[in-house]
mmCIF file of C-alpha atoms in Angstrom:
data_model
loop_
_atom_site.group_PDB
_atom_site.id
_atom_site.type_symbol
_atom_site.label_atom_id
_atom_site.label_comp_id
_atom_site.label_asym_id
_atom_site.label_seq_id
_atom_site.Cartn_x
_atom_site.Cartn_y
_atom_site.Cartn_z
ATOM 1 C CA MET A 17 68.894 125.845 91.882
ATOM 2 C CA LEU A 18 67.474 122.348 92.390
ATOM 3 C CA LEU A 19 69.315 119.401 90.894
ATOM 4 C CA ASN A 20 67.353 116.732 89.034
ATOM 5 C CA ARG A 21 67.904 113.053 89.753
ATOM 6 C CA ALA A 22 70.264 112.579 86.801
ATOM 7 C CA GLN A 23 72.492 115.325 88.159
ATOM 8 C CA LEU A 24 72.363 113.814 91.639
ATOM 9 C CA LEU A 25 73.410 110.437 90.241
ATOM 10 C CA THR A 26 76.391 111.980 88.461
ATOM 11 C CA SER A 27 77.667 114.319 91.150
ATOM 12 C CA PRO A 28 81.199 113.987 92.578
ATOM 13 C CA ALA A 29 79.645 112.900 95.894
ATOM 14 C CA ALA A 30 77.597 110.182 94.182
ATOM 15 C CA ASN A 31 80.699 108.850 92.443
ATOM 16 C CA THR A 32 82.616 108.791 95.731
ATOM 17 C CA VAL A 33 79.785 107.170 97.687
ATOM 18 C CA PHE A 34 79.059 104.522 95.071
ATOM 19 C CA THR A 35 82.729 103.558 94.783
ATOM 20 C CA THR A 36 82.994 103.334 98.571
ATOM 21 C CA VAL A 37 79.972 101.053 98.841
ATOM 22 C CA LEU A 38 81.245 98.972 95.907
ATOM 23 C CA THR A 39 84.707 98.416 97.372
ATOM 24 C CA ARG A 40 83.922 98.449 101.113
ATOM 25 C CA GLY A 41 80.285 97.362 101.323
ATOM 26 C CA PRO A 42 78.058 96.459 102.896
ATOM 27 C CA VAL A 43 78.771 99.665 104.785
ATOM 28 C CA ASN A 44 76.551 102.051 106.712
ATOM 29 C CA ARG A 45 76.182 105.787 106.202
ATOM 30 C CA PRO A 46 78.295 106.941 109.169
ATOM 31 C CA GLU A 47 81.131 104.698 108.008
ATOM 32 C CA ILE A 48 80.841 106.098 104.479
ATOM 33 C CA ALA A 49 81.140 109.600 105.912
ATOM 34 C CA ARG A 50 84.192 108.580 107.929
ATOM 35 C CA ILE A 51 85.930 106.931 104.952
ATOM 36 C CA THR A 52 85.171 109.657 102.413
ATOM 37 C CA GLY A 53 85.303 112.758 104.572
ATOM 38 C CA LEU A 54 81.865 113.794 103.305
ATOM 39 C CA SER A 55 79.358 115.196 105.766
ATOM 40 C CA SER A 56 76.466 113.024 106.917
ATOM 41 C CA ALA A 57 74.087 115.298 105.015
ATOM 42 C CA ALA A 58 76.136 114.957 101.809
ATOM 43 C CA VAL A 59 76.167 111.161 102.134
ATOM 44 C CA THR A 60 72.401 111.052 102.670
ATOM 45 C CA LYS A 61 71.845 113.370 99.693
ATOM 46 C CA ALA A 62 74.008 111.165 97.459
ATOM 47 C CA VAL A 63 72.544 107.867 98.650
ATOM 48 C CA LYS A 64 68.837 108.657 98.312
ATOM 49 C CA PRO A 65 68.586 108.871 94.488
ATOM 50 C CA MET A 66 70.826 105.803 94.070
ATOM 51 C CA ILE A 67 68.461 103.779 96.255
ATOM 52 C CA GLU A 68 65.452 105.137 94.371
ATOM 53 C CA ALA A 69 67.082 104.257 91.038
ATOM 54 C CA GLY A 70 67.902 100.742 92.263
ATOM 55 C CA TYR A 71 71.701 101.017 92.244
ATOM 56 C CA LEU A 72 72.045 100.711 96.019
ATOM 57 C CA GLU A 73 69.941 98.772 98.477
ATOM 58 C CA GLU A 74 69.595 98.803 102.235
ATOM 59 C CA MET A 75 70.439 95.607 104.054
ATOM 60 C CA PRO A 76 68.660 94.401 107.221
ATOM 61 C CA GLN A 77 69.306 96.436 110.333
ATOM 62 C CA GLN A 78 72.434 95.894 112.358
ATOM 63 C CA GLU A 79 72.428 96.829 116.028
ATOM 64 C CA ARG A 80 75.066 99.355 116.986
ATOM 65 C CA THR A 81 77.905 98.233 119.204
ATOM 66 C CA ALA A 82 78.502 99.784 122.618
ATOM 67 C CA GLU A 83 80.930 102.238 121.002
ATOM 68 C CA GLY A 84 78.331 103.340 118.442
ATOM 69 C CA ALA A 85 75.296 104.587 120.297
ATOM 70 C CA GLY A 86 72.245 105.641 118.341
ATOM 71 C CA ARG A 87 69.702 104.152 116.004
ATOM 72 C CA PRO A 88 70.256 100.720 114.422
ATOM 73 C CA ALA A 89 72.248 100.982 111.188
ATOM 74 C CA HIS A 90 71.091 99.897 107.727
ATOM 75 C CA PRO A 91 74.240 98.912 105.787
ATOM 76 C CA LEU A 92 74.204 99.801 102.117
ATOM 77 C CA SER A 93 75.140 97.399 99.363
ATOM 78 C CA VAL A 94 75.391 97.613 95.580
ATOM 79 C CA ARG A 95 72.472 95.865 93.892
ATOM 80 C CA ALA A 96 74.537 93.654 91.606
ATOM 81 C CA ASP A 97 71.798 92.667 89.149
ATOM 82 C CA ARG A 98 70.518 96.213 88.578
ATOM 83 C CA GLU A 99 72.195 96.083 85.179
ATOM 84 C CA PHE A 100 75.086 94.453 83.373
ATOM 85 C CA PHE A 101 78.132 95.727 81.515
ATOM 86 C CA VAL A 102 80.326 94.419 78.709
ATOM 87 C CA GLY A 103 84.052 95.011 78.909
ATOM 88 C CA VAL A 104 86.233 94.515 75.828
ATOM 89 C CA LYS A 105 90.026 94.372 75.691
ATOM 90 C CA VAL A 106 91.493 94.877 72.216
ATOM 91 C CA THR A 107 94.778 93.094 71.549
ATOM 92 C CA ALA A 108 96.794 92.799 68.374
ATOM 93 C CA ASP A 109 95.124 89.594 67.229
ATOM 94 C CA GLU A 110 92.011 88.960 69.318
ATOM 95 C CA LEU A 111 89.207 90.559 71.291
ATOM 96 C CA ILE A 112 88.511 89.496 74.865
ATOM 97 C CA GLY A 113 85.083 90.233 76.313
ATOM 98 C CA VAL A 114 83.386 89.804 79.671
ATOM 99 C CA VAL A 115 79.968 90.538 81.073
ATOM 100 C CA THR A 116 79.988 91.889 84.608
ATOM 101 C CA ASP A 117 77.291 92.867 87.025
ATOM 102 C CA LEU A 118 77.170 96.216 88.790
ATOM 103 C CA ARG A 119 79.749 94.954 91.292
ATOM 104 C CA ALA A 120 82.133 94.227 88.400
ATOM 105 C CA GLU A 121 81.924 90.501 89.080
ATOM 106 C CA VAL A 122 82.418 88.527 85.872
ATOM 107 C CA ARG A 123 79.311 86.583 84.809
ATOM 108 C CA ALA A 124 80.478 85.459 81.358
ATOM 109 C CA ALA A 125 83.631 85.624 79.226
ATOM 110 C CA HIS A 126 84.430 85.008 75.572
ATOM 111 C CA ARG A 127 87.222 85.543 73.039
ATOM 112 C CA ILE A 128 87.177 85.926 69.278
ATOM 113 C CA PRO A 129 90.072 86.341 66.812
ATOM 114 C CA LEU A 130 90.542 89.590 64.911
ATOM 115 C CA SER A 131 90.488 89.335 61.136
ATOM 116 C CA GLY A 132 92.648 92.459 60.912
ATOM 117 C CA ARG A 133 93.623 95.661 62.693
ATOM 118 C CA GLY A 134 91.709 98.077 60.495
ATOM 119 C CA VAL A 135 89.087 100.258 62.175
ATOM 120 C CA GLU A 136 86.182 98.619 60.365
ATOM 121 C CA GLN A 137 87.422 95.115 61.219
ATOM 122 C CA VAL A 138 87.912 95.913 64.906
ATOM 123 C CA VAL A 139 84.573 97.697 65.277
ATOM 124 C CA GLY A 140 82.790 94.842 63.529
ATOM 125 C CA GLY A 141 84.601 92.354 65.747
ATOM 126 C CA ILE A 142 83.559 94.238 68.884
ATOM 127 C CA ALA A 143 79.921 94.185 67.758
ATOM 128 C CA GLU A 144 80.109 90.419 67.147
ATOM 129 C CA LEU A 145 81.871 89.787 70.460
ATOM 130 C CA VAL A 146 79.261 91.802 72.356
ATOM 131 C CA ARG A 147 76.503 89.784 70.703
ATOM 132 C CA GLN A 148 78.158 86.481 71.603
ATOM 133 C CA VAL A 149 79.234 87.268 75.160
ATOM 134 C CA ALA A 150 76.072 89.102 76.283
ATOM 135 C CA GLY A 151 73.883 86.018 75.841
ATOM 136 C CA GLU A 152 71.260 85.784 78.580
ATOM 137 C CA TYR A 153 72.236 89.230 79.889
ATOM 138 C CA ALA A 154 71.622 91.033 76.588
ATOM 139 C CA ALA A 155 68.286 92.571 77.598
ATOM 140 C CA HIS A 156 69.899 94.217 80.623
ATOM 141 C CA THR A 157 73.214 95.199 79.025
ATOM 142 C CA HIS A 158 73.279 98.766 77.733
ATOM 143 C CA HIS A 159 76.840 99.841 78.557
ATOM 144 C CA ILE A 160 80.097 98.804 76.892
ATOM 145 C CA GLY A 161 83.615 99.662 78.009
ATOM 146 C CA VAL A 162 86.466 99.218 75.525
ATOM 147 C CA SER A 163 90.144 99.346 76.431
ATOM 148 C CA VAL A 164 92.871 99.953 73.858
ATOM 149 C CA SER A 165 96.617 100.446 74.123
ATOM 150 C CA GLY A 166 97.869 103.911 73.301
ATOM 151 C CA ASP A 167 96.884 107.557 73.677
ATOM 152 C CA VAL A 168 93.152 107.573 74.414
ATOM 153 C CA ASP A 169 90.961 110.637 74.904
ATOM 154 C CA ARG A 170 88.375 109.157 77.252
ATOM 155 C CA PRO A 171 86.115 112.251 77.533
ATOM 156 C CA GLY A 172 86.165 112.720 73.755
ATOM 157 C CA GLY A 173 85.752 109.016 72.991
ATOM 158 C CA VAL A 174 88.695 109.062 70.580
ATOM 159 C CA VAL A 175 91.737 106.820 70.182
ATOM 160 C CA ARG A 176 94.278 109.488 69.293
ATOM 161 C CA TYR A 177 97.183 107.118 68.661
ATOM 162 C CA SER A 178 97.496 103.350 69.014
ATOM 163 C CA PRO A 179 100.854 102.106 67.729
ATOM 164 C CA PHE A 180 100.087 98.401 67.509
ATOM 165 C CA LEU A 181 96.785 99.018 65.685
ATOM 166 C CA GLY A 182 98.255 101.753 63.509
ATOM 167 C CA TRP A 183 95.377 104.094 64.396
ATOM 168 C CA ARG A 184 95.268 107.870 64.652
ATOM 169 C CA ASP A 185 92.256 109.954 65.681
ATOM 170 C CA VAL A 186 89.668 107.173 65.546
ATOM 171 C CA PRO A 187 86.265 108.136 67.091
ATOM 172 C CA LEU A 188 85.847 104.677 68.579
ATOM 173 C CA VAL A 189 83.016 105.499 70.986
ATOM 174 C CA ARG A 190 80.798 106.816 68.205
ATOM 175 C CA LEU A 191 81.621 103.943 65.866
ATOM 176 C CA VAL A 192 80.922 101.213 68.447
ATOM 177 C CA ALA A 193 77.773 102.988 69.649
ATOM 178 C CA ASP A 194 76.509 103.134 66.051
ATOM 179 C CA VAL A 195 76.779 99.352 65.583
ATOM 180 C CA THR A 196 75.642 98.275 69.070
ATOM 181 C CA GLY A 197 73.166 100.927 70.161
ATOM 182 C CA ALA A 198 74.832 100.947 73.589
ATOM 183 C CA THR A 199 76.411 103.650 75.708
ATOM 184 C CA VAL A 200 80.140 103.250 75.088
ATOM 185 C CA THR A 201 83.230 104.286 77.038
ATOM 186 C CA VAL A 202 86.817 103.958 75.818
ATOM 187 C CA GLU A 203 89.953 104.105 77.928
ATOM 188 C CA ASN A 204 93.635 103.297 77.728
ATOM 189 C CA ASP A 205 93.966 99.616 78.610
ATOM 190 C CA VAL A 206 96.493 100.065 81.426
ATOM 191 C CA LYS A 207 94.401 102.786 83.036
ATOM 192 C CA ALA A 208 91.328 100.560 82.830
ATOM 193 C CA LEU A 209 93.200 97.670 84.437
ATOM 194 C CA THR A 210 94.399 100.055 87.144
ATOM 195 C CA ILE A 211 90.825 100.995 88.041
ATOM 196 C CA ALA A 212 90.010 97.301 88.527
ATOM 197 C CA GLU A 213 93.153 96.869 90.653
ATOM 198 C CA GLN A 214 92.210 99.916 92.714
ATOM 199 C CA TRP A 215 88.752 98.505 93.387
ATOM 200 C CA PHE A 216 89.532 94.838 93.873
ATOM 201 C CA GLY A 217 93.264 94.084 93.656
ATOM 202 C CA GLU A 218 96.619 95.304 94.957
ATOM 203 C CA GLY A 219 95.400 98.892 95.072
ATOM 204 C CA VAL A 220 92.629 98.319 97.621
ATOM 205 C CA GLY A 221 93.233 100.605 100.577
ATOM 206 C CA ALA A 222 96.280 102.271 98.986
ATOM 207 C CA ASP A 223 96.249 106.056 98.798
ATOM 208 C CA SER A 224 98.735 105.882 95.925
ATOM 209 C CA PHE A 225 100.120 103.142 93.712
ATOM 210 C CA ALA A 226 101.340 102.573 90.170
ATOM 211 C CA LEU A 227 100.573 99.759 87.767
ATOM 212 C CA ALA A 228 103.273 99.048 85.185
ATOM 213 C CA THR A 229 102.872 96.537 82.374
ATOM 214 C CA VAL A 230 105.493 94.853 80.222
ATOM 215 C CA GLY A 231 104.754 93.143 76.934
ATOM 216 C CA VAL A 232 103.860 94.444 73.484
ATOM 217 C CA GLY A 233 104.396 97.898 74.987
ATOM 218 C CA ILE A 234 105.591 99.280 78.296
ATOM 219 C CA GLY A 235 102.651 100.915 80.038
ATOM 220 C CA CYS A 236 101.987 102.567 83.360
ATOM 221 C CA ALA A 237 99.080 104.226 85.155
ATOM 222 C CA LEU A 238 99.052 106.113 88.438
ATOM 223 C CA VAL A 239 96.678 106.496 91.365
ATOM 224 C CA VAL A 240 97.414 109.503 93.591
ATOM 225 C CA ASN A 241 95.301 110.566 96.571
ATOM 226 C CA GLY A 242 92.946 107.712 95.803
ATOM 227 C CA ARG A 243 92.228 108.837 92.241
ATOM 228 C CA LEU A 244 93.440 107.714 88.838
ATOM 229 C CA VAL A 245 95.652 110.395 87.298
ATOM 230 C CA PRO A 246 94.307 111.110 83.788
ATOM 231 C CA GLY A 247 96.887 113.774 82.945
ATOM 232 C CA GLY A 248 96.166 117.240 81.649
ATOM 233 C CA TYR A 249 96.200 115.931 78.080
ATOM 234 C CA GLY A 250 94.904 112.434 78.842
ATOM 235 C CA VAL A 251 98.455 111.090 79.025
ATOM 236 C CA ALA A 252 100.146 110.368 82.363
ATOM 237 C CA GLY A 253 102.563 107.751 83.672
ATOM 238 C CA GLU A 254 103.963 106.824 80.263
ATOM 239 C CA ILE A 255 107.219 105.306 81.500
ATOM 240 C CA GLY A 256 107.573 103.524 78.163
ATOM 241 C CA HIS A 257 108.639 106.845 76.672
ATOM 242 C CA ILE A 258 111.135 107.914 79.298
ATOM 243 C CA PRO A 259 114.517 108.076 77.492
ATOM 244 C CA VAL A 260 117.057 105.842 79.214
ATOM 245 C CA ALA A 261 119.592 105.647 76.357
ATOM 246 C CA ALA A 262 118.974 108.880 74.486
ATOM 247 C CA GLY A 263 122.464 109.309 73.049
ATOM 248 C CA ASP A 264 122.960 106.028 71.229
ATOM 249 C CA GLY A 265 119.666 104.286 71.916
ATOM 250 C CA PRO A 266 117.331 102.899 69.249
ATOM 251 C CA ASP A 267 114.654 105.017 67.606
ATOM 252 C CA CYS A 268 111.164 104.714 69.097
ATOM 253 C CA HIS A 269 107.872 104.729 67.199
ATOM 254 C CA CYS A 270 106.886 107.834 69.207
ATOM 255 C CA GLY A 271 109.568 109.826 67.419
ATOM 256 C CA GLY A 272 111.914 109.829 70.392
ATOM 257 C CA ARG A 273 115.160 107.957 70.859
ATOM 258 C CA GLY A 274 116.318 105.525 73.512
ATOM 259 C CA CYS A 275 112.876 105.152 75.136
ATOM 260 C CA VAL A 276 112.231 102.269 77.526
ATOM 261 C CA GLU A 277 109.751 100.845 75.019
ATOM 262 C CA ALA A 278 112.303 100.996 72.186
ATOM 263 C CA ILE A 279 114.529 98.676 74.244
ATOM 264 C CA ALA A 280 112.148 96.545 76.313
ATOM 265 C CA SER A 281 108.943 96.012 74.317
ATOM 266 C CA GLU A 282 108.329 92.577 72.851
ATOM 267 C CA GLU A 283 109.013 93.872 69.323
ATOM 268 C CA ALA A 284 112.301 95.459 70.415
ATOM 269 C CA ILE A 285 113.452 92.346 72.275
ATOM 270 C CA VAL A 286 112.619 90.066 69.343
ATOM 271 C CA ALA A 287 114.365 92.335 66.823
ATOM 272 C CA ARG A 288 117.547 92.468 68.882
ATOM 273 C CA ALA A 289 117.396 88.753 69.762
ATOM 274 C CA ARG A 290 117.180 87.891 66.052
ATOM 275 C CA GLU A 291 120.274 89.949 65.402
ATOM 276 C CA ALA A 292 122.114 88.451 68.376
ATOM 277 C CA ALA A 293 121.217 84.884 67.428
ATOM 278 C CA GLY A 294 121.595 85.340 63.678
ATOM 279 C CA ASP A 295 118.085 83.926 63.198
ATOM 280 C CA PRO A 296 115.657 86.227 61.306
ATOM 281 C CA ALA A 297 112.740 83.861 61.982
ATOM 282 C CA LEU A 298 113.083 83.941 65.780
ATOM 283 C CA ASP A 299 109.928 84.891 67.715
ATOM 284 C CA MET A 300 109.440 85.809 71.379
ATOM 285 C CA ALA A 301 108.888 82.221 72.505
ATOM 286 C CA GLY A 302 112.034 81.165 70.664
ATOM 287 C CA ALA A 303 114.028 84.009 72.187
ATOM 288 C CA ILE A 304 112.888 82.971 75.675
ATOM 289 C CA ASP A 305 113.850 79.354 74.930
ATOM 290 C CA ARG A 306 117.304 80.395 73.706
ATOM 291 C CA ALA A 307 117.875 82.551 76.770
ATOM 292 C CA HIS A 308 116.791 79.768 79.110
ATOM 293 C CA GLY A 309 119.061 77.430 77.172
ATOM 294 C CA GLY A 310 122.086 79.581 78.013
ATOM 295 C CA ASP A 311 122.521 81.649 74.829
ATOM 296 C CA ALA A 312 124.630 84.472 76.294
ATOM 297 C CA ALA A 313 123.951 86.938 73.468
ATOM 298 C CA VAL A 314 120.175 86.560 73.773
ATOM 299 C CA ARG A 315 120.318 86.646 77.570
ATOM 300 C CA ALA A 316 122.137 89.985 77.244
ATOM 301 C CA VAL A 317 119.187 91.350 75.227
ATOM 302 C CA PHE A 318 116.787 90.493 78.062
ATOM 303 C CA ALA A 319 119.210 91.892 80.629
ATOM 304 C CA GLU A 320 119.361 95.229 78.806
ATOM 305 C CA ALA A 321 115.563 95.274 78.594
ATOM 306 C CA GLY A 322 115.371 94.681 82.344
ATOM 307 C CA GLN A 323 117.753 97.530 83.038
ATOM 308 C CA ALA A 324 115.684 99.891 80.891
ATOM 309 C CA ILE A 325 112.475 98.924 82.694
ATOM 310 C CA GLY A 326 114.124 99.343 86.090
ATOM 311 C CA LEU A 327 115.366 102.828 85.173
ATOM 312 C CA GLY A 328 111.915 103.820 83.914
ATOM 313 C CA LEU A 329 110.255 102.586 87.111
ATOM 314 C CA ALA A 330 112.800 104.431 89.260
ATOM 315 C CA ALA A 331 112.197 107.698 87.396
ATOM 316 C CA MET A 332 108.460 107.339 87.932
ATOM 317 C CA VAL A 333 108.844 106.506 91.635
ATOM 318 C CA ASN A 334 111.225 109.424 92.146
ATOM 319 C CA LEU A 335 108.685 111.803 90.605
ATOM 320 C CA VAL A 336 105.412 110.456 92.014
ATOM 321 C CA GLY A 337 106.338 108.501 95.148
ATOM 322 C CA PRO A 338 103.689 105.722 95.073
ATOM 323 C CA GLU A 339 103.279 103.362 98.041
ATOM 324 C CA ARG A 340 103.858 100.372 95.767
ATOM 325 C CA VAL A 341 104.308 99.432 92.127
ATOM 326 C CA VAL A 342 102.361 96.522 90.647
ATOM 327 C CA VAL A 343 104.093 94.888 87.663
ATOM 328 C CA SER A 344 101.940 92.906 85.243
ATOM 329 C CA GLY A 345 101.464 92.250 81.531
ATOM 330 C CA GLU A 346 101.985 89.401 79.083
ATOM 331 C CA GLY A 347 105.730 90.001 79.238
ATOM 332 C CA LEU A 348 105.833 88.333 82.658
ATOM 333 C CA ALA A 349 106.370 85.079 80.766
ATOM 334 C CA ALA A 350 109.993 86.211 80.480
ATOM 335 C CA TYR A 351 110.196 87.965 83.838
ATOM 336 C CA ASP A 352 112.727 85.572 85.307
ATOM 337 C CA LEU A 353 115.136 86.595 82.519
ATOM 338 C CA PHE A 354 115.216 90.258 83.517
ATOM 339 C CA GLU A 355 113.855 90.501 87.058
ATOM 340 C CA GLU A 356 117.333 90.760 88.574
ATOM 341 C CA GLN A 357 118.249 93.638 86.241
ATOM 342 C CA ILE A 358 114.915 95.425 86.834
ATOM 343 C CA ARG A 359 115.365 95.352 90.596
ATOM 344 C CA ALA A 360 119.073 96.250 90.465
ATOM 345 C CA ALA A 361 118.527 99.246 88.178
ATOM 346 C CA PHE A 362 115.509 100.357 90.185
ATOM 347 C CA THR A 363 117.369 100.181 93.502
ATOM 348 C CA ARG A 364 120.389 101.990 92.059
ATOM 349 C CA GLN A 365 118.408 104.817 90.465
ATOM 350 C CA ALA A 366 115.595 105.357 93.003
ATOM 351 C CA PHE A 367 116.366 108.275 95.306
ATOM 352 C CA GLY A 368 116.809 107.640 99.016
ATOM 353 C CA ALA A 369 113.889 105.936 100.723
ATOM 354 C CA ALA A 370 112.077 105.615 97.375
ATOM 355 C CA ALA A 371 114.203 102.499 96.786
ATOM 356 C CA ARG A 372 112.101 100.788 99.479
ATOM 357 C CA CYS A 373 108.985 101.026 97.296
ATOM 358 C CA PRO A 374 107.936 97.389 96.738
ATOM 359 C CA LEU A 375 107.647 95.977 93.218
ATOM 360 C CA VAL A 376 104.742 93.517 93.349
ATOM 361 C CA VAL A 377 104.652 91.036 90.457
ATOM 362 C CA ARG A 378 101.038 90.194 89.590
ATOM 363 C CA PRO A 379 100.179 88.090 86.517
ATOM 364 C CA LEU A 380 96.711 89.014 85.238
ATOM 365 C CA PRO A 381 94.889 87.222 82.391
ATOM 366 C CA TRP A 382 93.340 89.193 79.553
ATOM 367 C CA GLU A 383 89.901 88.680 81.109
ATOM 368 C CA GLU A 384 91.004 90.898 83.997
ATOM 369 C CA TRP A 385 91.921 93.604 81.481
ATOM 370 C CA ALA A 386 88.442 93.267 79.960
ATOM 371 C CA ARG A 387 86.988 93.478 83.463
ATOM 372 C CA GLY A 388 88.879 96.737 83.837
ATOM 373 C CA ALA A 389 87.119 98.062 80.729
ATOM 374 C CA ALA A 390 83.785 97.112 82.289
ATOM 375 C CA ALA A 391 84.833 98.827 85.534
ATOM 376 C CA VAL A 392 85.459 102.049 83.579
ATOM 377 C CA SER A 393 81.955 101.767 82.145
ATOM 378 C CA ILE A 394 80.515 101.321 85.634
ATOM 379 C CA GLN A 395 82.554 104.265 86.903
ATOM 380 C CA SER A 396 81.321 106.427 84.041
ATOM 381 C CA LEU A 397 77.731 105.761 85.092
ATOM 382 C CA PHE A 398 78.274 107.979 88.143
ATOM 383 C CA ALA A 399 80.965 110.308 86.809
ATOM 384 C CA ALA A 400 80.270 114.024 86.958
#
């Protein structure tokens, strides 16, 4: 049975080859075969339709070195301006959007406030953001990636549960496609950020790594054997819902008790800091100020949060064994208040040599999260 060009563009080999050229290019065919383990024939079969469709281009010839006898090589490169992609990160109070080219390089960025967290308000806001950020690239922008915190069914295009938005079973892909006319992809925000880190950040060249985020929630995504782990049910790496104080811990919005997120999320920290300080109006910035100012009771709240995060990270490392763990998220603003406890709990709880797994702190602005959403859209272009 002959495959048509659309099938060739969305084969597993095409996805592998495109990603290799994107992250390693310019790179020639023999090198692609060496990196991916694909046969030379499979590489050639995958490359041909992508060149014909304008996604890849051949660079000028490069003479082989003495070690590489044979014909001169034509390195392959991604044709960046073939088309453009919008990535949107949804937060609790604003939308962050970027336009990227096919290499996921950001060409434009914009933010708009959210008028509310209802489905209609967010979808309308996304449509307005896309209109504003696309600008001069609008005629060549037909793909939108959206990233949202929570349980996201990427293949089905549905946000099954997003705690901070208060959503359940929202068909976000269909709704955004209806108002924009674009091809839309939706993904969990931490997973989307992890794809960008795998392509361009701390995950480059790593066979396995984890990305954990601290902030409004406690998130985590995993790359194993060079691939993002989606999970059998679309949920994997959720260290925020590992119970670390199940007996007498606080209730979690997930229905569990003593979860990492119930102790270490921004909402949990603020609630407990208010109680400790006797100030019902205290916010996160105020709690950080009090802790830095030496308030022992509030510092203890951050310390307990750090311990919970460290235990959650250790459980994940014990189970999965990543080469490294990248720690990011808006909660890094308070990282100095619980870093010591995170590392101490992690070292104590990690089993054997797993305690040597490095924790790499990497602050990333919201635009990088939006870039991750665009990267998911690019990835989906070649996904089988």
